Each structure stands twice: as C-alpha cells, then as structure tokens.
PDB file of C-alpha atoms in Angstrom:
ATOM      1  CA  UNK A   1     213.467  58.492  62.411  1.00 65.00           C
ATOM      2  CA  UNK A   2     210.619  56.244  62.549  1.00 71.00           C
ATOM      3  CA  UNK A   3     209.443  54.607  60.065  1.00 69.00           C
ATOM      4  CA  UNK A   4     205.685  54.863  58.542  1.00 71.00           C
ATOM      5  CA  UNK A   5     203.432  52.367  59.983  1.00 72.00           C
ATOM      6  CA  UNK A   6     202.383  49.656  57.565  1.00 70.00           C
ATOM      7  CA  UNK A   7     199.189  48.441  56.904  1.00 66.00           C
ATOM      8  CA  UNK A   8     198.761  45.122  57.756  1.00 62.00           C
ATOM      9  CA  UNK A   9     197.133  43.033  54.886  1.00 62.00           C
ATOM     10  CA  UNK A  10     194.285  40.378  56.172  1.00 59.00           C
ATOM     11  CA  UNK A  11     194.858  37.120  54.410  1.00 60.00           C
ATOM     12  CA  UNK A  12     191.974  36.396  52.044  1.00 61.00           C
ATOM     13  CA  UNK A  13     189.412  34.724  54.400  1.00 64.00           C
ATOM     14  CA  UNK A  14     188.863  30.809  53.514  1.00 58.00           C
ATOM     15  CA  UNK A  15     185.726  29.706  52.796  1.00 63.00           C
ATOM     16  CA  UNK A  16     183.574  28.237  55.604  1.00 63.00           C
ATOM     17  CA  UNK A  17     184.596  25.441  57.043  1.00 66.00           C
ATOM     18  CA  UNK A  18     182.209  22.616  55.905  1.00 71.00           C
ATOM     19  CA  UNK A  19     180.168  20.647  58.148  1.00 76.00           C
ATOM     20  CA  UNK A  20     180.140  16.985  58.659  1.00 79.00           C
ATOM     21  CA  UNK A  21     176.968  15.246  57.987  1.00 82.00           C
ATOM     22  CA  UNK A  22     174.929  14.041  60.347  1.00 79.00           C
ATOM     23  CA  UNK A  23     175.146  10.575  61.991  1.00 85.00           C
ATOM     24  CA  UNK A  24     172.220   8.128  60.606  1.00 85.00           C
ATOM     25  CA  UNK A  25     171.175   7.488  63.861  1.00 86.00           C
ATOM     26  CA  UNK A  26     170.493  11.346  64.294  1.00 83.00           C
ATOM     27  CA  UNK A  27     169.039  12.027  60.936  1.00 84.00           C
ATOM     28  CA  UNK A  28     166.170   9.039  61.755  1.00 87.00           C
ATOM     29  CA  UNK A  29     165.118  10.429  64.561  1.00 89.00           C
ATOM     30  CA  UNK A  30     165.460  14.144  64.201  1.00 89.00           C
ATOM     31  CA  UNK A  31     161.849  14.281  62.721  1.00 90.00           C
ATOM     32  CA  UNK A  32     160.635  11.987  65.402  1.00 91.00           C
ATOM     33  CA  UNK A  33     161.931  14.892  68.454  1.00 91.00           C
ATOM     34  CA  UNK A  34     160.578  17.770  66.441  1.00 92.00           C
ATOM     35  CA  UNK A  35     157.367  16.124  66.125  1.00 93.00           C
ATOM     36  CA  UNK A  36     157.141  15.468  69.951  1.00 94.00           C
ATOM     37  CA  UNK A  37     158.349  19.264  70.906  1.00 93.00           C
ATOM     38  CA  UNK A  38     155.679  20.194  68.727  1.00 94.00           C
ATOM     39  CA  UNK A  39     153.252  18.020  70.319  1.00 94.00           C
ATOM     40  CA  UNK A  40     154.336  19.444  73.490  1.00 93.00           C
ATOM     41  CA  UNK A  41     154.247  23.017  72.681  1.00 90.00           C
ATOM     42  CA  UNK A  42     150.548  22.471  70.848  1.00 89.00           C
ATOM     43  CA  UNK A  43     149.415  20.586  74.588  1.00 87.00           C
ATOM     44  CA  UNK A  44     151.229  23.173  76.803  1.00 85.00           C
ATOM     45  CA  UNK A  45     149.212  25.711  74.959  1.00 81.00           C
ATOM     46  CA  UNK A  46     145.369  23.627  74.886  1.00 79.00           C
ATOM     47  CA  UNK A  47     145.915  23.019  78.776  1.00 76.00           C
ATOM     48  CA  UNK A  48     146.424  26.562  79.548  1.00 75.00           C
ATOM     49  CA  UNK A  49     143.597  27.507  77.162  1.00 68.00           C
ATOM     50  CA  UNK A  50     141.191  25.237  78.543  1.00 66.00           C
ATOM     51  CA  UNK A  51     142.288  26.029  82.333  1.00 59.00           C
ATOM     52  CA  UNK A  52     140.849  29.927  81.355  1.00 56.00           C
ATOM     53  CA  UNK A  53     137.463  29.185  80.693  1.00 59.00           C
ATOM     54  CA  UNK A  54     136.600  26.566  83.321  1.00 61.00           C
ATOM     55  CA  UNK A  55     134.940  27.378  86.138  1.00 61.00           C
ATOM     56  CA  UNK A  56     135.547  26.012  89.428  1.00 79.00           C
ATOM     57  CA  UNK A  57     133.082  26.120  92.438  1.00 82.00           C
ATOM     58  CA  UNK A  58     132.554  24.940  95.613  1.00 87.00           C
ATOM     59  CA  UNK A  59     128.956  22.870  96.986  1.00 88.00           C
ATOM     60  CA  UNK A  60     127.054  24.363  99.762  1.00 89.00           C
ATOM     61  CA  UNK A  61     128.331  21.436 101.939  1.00 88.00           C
ATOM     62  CA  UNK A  62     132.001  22.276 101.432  1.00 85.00           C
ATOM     63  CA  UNK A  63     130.947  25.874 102.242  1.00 82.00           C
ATOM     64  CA  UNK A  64     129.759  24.691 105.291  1.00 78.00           C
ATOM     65  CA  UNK A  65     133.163  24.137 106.638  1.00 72.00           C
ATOM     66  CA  UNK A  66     134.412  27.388 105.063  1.00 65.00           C
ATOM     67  CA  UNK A  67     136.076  30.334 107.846  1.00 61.00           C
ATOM     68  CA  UNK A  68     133.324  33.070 107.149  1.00 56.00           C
ATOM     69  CA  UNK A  69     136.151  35.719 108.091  1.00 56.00           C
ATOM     70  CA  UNK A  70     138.690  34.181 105.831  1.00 59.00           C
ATOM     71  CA  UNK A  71     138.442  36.825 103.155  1.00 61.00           C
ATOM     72  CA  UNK A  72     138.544  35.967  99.363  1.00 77.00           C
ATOM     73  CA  UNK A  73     136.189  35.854  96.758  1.00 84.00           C
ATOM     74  CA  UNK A  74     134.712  32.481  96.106  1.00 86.00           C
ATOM     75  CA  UNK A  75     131.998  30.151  93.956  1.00 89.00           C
ATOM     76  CA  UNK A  76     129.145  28.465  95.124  1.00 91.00           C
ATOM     77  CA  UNK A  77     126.944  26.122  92.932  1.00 90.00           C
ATOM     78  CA  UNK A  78     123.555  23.907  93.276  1.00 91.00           C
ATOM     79  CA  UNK A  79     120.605  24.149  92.377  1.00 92.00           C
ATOM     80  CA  UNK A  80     118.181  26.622  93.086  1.00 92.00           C
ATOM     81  CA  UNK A  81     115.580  25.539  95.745  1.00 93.00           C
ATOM     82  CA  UNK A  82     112.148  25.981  95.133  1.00 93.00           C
ATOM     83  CA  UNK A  83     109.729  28.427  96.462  1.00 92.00           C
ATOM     84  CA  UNK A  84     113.231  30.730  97.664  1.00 92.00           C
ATOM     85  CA  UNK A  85     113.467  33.062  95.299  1.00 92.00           C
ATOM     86  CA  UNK A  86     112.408  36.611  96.792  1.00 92.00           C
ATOM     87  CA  UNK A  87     113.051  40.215  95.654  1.00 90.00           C
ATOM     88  CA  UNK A  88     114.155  42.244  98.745  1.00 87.00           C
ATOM     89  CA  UNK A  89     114.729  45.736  96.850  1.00 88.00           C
ATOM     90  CA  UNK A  90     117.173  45.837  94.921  1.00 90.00           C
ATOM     91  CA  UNK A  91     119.124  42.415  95.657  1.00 91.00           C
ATOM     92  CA  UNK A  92     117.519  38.679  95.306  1.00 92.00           C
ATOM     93  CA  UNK A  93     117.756  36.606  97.695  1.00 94.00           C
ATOM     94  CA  UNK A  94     117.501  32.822  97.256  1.00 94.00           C
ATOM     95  CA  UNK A  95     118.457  29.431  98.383  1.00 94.00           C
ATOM     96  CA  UNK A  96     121.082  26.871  96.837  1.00 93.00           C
ATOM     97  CA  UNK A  97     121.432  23.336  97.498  1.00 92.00           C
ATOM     98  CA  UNK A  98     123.265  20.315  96.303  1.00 90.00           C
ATOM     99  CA  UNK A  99     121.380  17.354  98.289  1.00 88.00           C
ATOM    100  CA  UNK A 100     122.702  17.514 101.366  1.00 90.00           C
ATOM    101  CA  UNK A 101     123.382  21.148 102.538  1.00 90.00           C
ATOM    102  CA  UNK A 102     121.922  24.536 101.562  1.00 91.00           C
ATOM    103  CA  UNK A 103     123.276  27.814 101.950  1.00 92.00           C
ATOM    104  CA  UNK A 104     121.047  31.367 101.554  1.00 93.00           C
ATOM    105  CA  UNK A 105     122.630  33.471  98.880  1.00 93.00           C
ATOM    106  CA  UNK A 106     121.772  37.143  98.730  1.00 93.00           C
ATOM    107  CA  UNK A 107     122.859  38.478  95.125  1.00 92.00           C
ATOM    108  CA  UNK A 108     123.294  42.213  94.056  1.00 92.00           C
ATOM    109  CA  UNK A 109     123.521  42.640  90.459  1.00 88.00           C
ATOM    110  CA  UNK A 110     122.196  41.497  86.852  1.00 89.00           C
ATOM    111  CA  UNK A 111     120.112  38.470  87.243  1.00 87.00           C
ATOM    112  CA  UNK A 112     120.570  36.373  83.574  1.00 86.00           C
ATOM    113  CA  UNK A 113     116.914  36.246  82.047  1.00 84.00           C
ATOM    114  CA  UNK A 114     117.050  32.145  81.767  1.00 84.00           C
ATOM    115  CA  UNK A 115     116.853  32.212  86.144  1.00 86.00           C
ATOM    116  CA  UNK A 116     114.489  30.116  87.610  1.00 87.00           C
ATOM    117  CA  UNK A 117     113.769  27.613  90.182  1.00 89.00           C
ATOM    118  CA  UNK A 118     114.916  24.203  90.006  1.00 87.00           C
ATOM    119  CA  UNK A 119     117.683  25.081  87.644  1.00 88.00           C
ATOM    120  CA  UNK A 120     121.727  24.896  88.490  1.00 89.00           C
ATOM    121  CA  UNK A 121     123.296  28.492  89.526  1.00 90.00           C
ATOM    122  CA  UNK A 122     126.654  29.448  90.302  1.00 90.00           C
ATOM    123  CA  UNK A 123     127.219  32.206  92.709  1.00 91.00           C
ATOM    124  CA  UNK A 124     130.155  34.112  92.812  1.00 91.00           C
ATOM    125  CA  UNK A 125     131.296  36.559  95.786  1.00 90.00           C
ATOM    126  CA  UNK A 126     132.258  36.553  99.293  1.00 89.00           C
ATOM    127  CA  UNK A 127     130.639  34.206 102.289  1.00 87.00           C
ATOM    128  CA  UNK A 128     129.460  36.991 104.700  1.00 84.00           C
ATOM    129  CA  UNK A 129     128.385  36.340 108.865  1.00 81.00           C
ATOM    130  CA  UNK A 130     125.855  34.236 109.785  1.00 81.00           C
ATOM    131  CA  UNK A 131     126.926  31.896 106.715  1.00 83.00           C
ATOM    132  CA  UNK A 132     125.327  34.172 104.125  1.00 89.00           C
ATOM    133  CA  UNK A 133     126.655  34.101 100.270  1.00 90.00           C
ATOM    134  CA  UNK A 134     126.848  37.689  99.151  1.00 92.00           C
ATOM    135  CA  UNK A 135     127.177  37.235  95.598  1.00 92.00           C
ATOM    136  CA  UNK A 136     127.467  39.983  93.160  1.00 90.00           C
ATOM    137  CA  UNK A 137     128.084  37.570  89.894  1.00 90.00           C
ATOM    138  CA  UNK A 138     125.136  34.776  88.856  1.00 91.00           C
ATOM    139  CA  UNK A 139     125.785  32.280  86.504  1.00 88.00           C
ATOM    140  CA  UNK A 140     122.989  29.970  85.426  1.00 86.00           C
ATOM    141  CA  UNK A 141     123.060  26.174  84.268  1.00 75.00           C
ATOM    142  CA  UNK A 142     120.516  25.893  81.009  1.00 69.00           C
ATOM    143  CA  UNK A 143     119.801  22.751  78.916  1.00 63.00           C
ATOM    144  CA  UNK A 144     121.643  22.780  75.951  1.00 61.00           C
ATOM    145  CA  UNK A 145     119.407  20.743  74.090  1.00 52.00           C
ATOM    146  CA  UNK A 146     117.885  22.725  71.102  1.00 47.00           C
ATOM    147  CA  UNK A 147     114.271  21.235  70.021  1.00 49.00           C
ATOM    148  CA  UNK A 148     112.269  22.489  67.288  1.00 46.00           C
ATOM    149  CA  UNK A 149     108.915  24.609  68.176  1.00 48.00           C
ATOM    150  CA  UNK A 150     106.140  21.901  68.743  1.00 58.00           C
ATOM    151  CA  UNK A 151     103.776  22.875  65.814  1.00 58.00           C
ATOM    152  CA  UNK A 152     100.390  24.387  67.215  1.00 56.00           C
ATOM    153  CA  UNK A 153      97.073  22.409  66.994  1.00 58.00           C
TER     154      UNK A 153
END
C-alpha cells in the first residue's frame, strides 16, 4: 500500500533581509550624480529640440560647385537682387546672391506677403540644368525690430 502523500509545510518566511547602509563616501555624492544625469538628460533633450527648428542652407557660391544631377532636395539663401523679381505665369522667378555668386531661382508656390527686393530669402527645392533653383518652398528674412507708428503731422 502506499501511503497518502503529505503536504509539505513551507517554513514561515523570515522577514527581509535588511540592507546595509550606504558607505559615506556614496551617500555624499549620490546627489551630486543624480544632479549631473539630470543635467544630461535636460541637455540631450534642448539639443535635439533646438536641432528641429534650425534651418540650414547653402550660399549661391557653394551651389556653384553643387552636381546639378545629384538628386536631393536642398536650401539656398541670399539676398534677393534687385530689379529680378518677375512673374512668369504662375511661378516667380528671381535672383539670389550672397556677394560673390548669384544663382536664378524659379519658385512655384505661395510667395509670403513680407517678399521684396533687397531682403534675405531662403529657397528650398531641387537645383535643376543649366544651374537653375527650382524651389517650391520660400522663406523670407524680416527685421524683427518692432517700432511704434510714427505719429502723422
């Protein structure tokens, strides 16, 4: 015959062990590291913020020595030449320089209101043949100086 299985009793569990304090050494500087993870974390997470909303862009001079077939969409900036600006339909063609080298951009799309000659512009798009900027993004430069109306006389 066999004989009825038992049920095996657990031992009452001991309480948790308890942990040894920490060295002195550890305790002084423990706020010191959590302070400079935080300080990481918090500077990781500016950079990337910032690197979002800056806008890179290339002068008509570096453009110059650009491959026109190399495909990719680019930014040009400089300022707007004067006496360029022409309507041809529905696009606007125009001229932008930055001192030394100019390049013709011909831009399809909304033109901001504040466009003008004279004025910074950023053109974004694709350099086409015959070292033509076809742009179908415009980005404008404006003062940001805010002046009070001059009263009338």
């Amino acid at each position: 015959m066999i004989p009825p299985r038992r049920r095996l009793r657990r031992p009452p569990s001991a309480p948790w062990p308890r942990r040894r304090p920490l060295p002195d050494r550890v305790r002084r500087r423990l706020p010191l590291l959590l302070v400079g993870v935080a300080a990481l974390t918090l500077g990781a997470l500016a950079f990337s913020g910032i690197g979002d909303g800056m806008v890179y862009y290339r002068t008509p001079t570096e453009l110059a020595g650009h491959d026109a077939g190399q495909t990719g969409r680019l930014r040009v900036g400089g300022l707007v030449l004067p006496h360029s600006v022409r309507a041809e339909g529905d696009a606007l063609r125009f001229r932008l320089s930055d001192g030394v080298g100019t390049v013709e951009v011909l831009h399809r799309g909304e033109v901001p209101p504040v466009f003008r000659e004279g004025q910074g512009a950023v053109a974004e798009g694709v350099l086409g043949p015959g070292g033509v900027f076809r742009s179908d993004r415009l980005m404008v430069k404006h003062s940001d100086e805010y002046r009070a109306a001059e009263p009338a006389r």
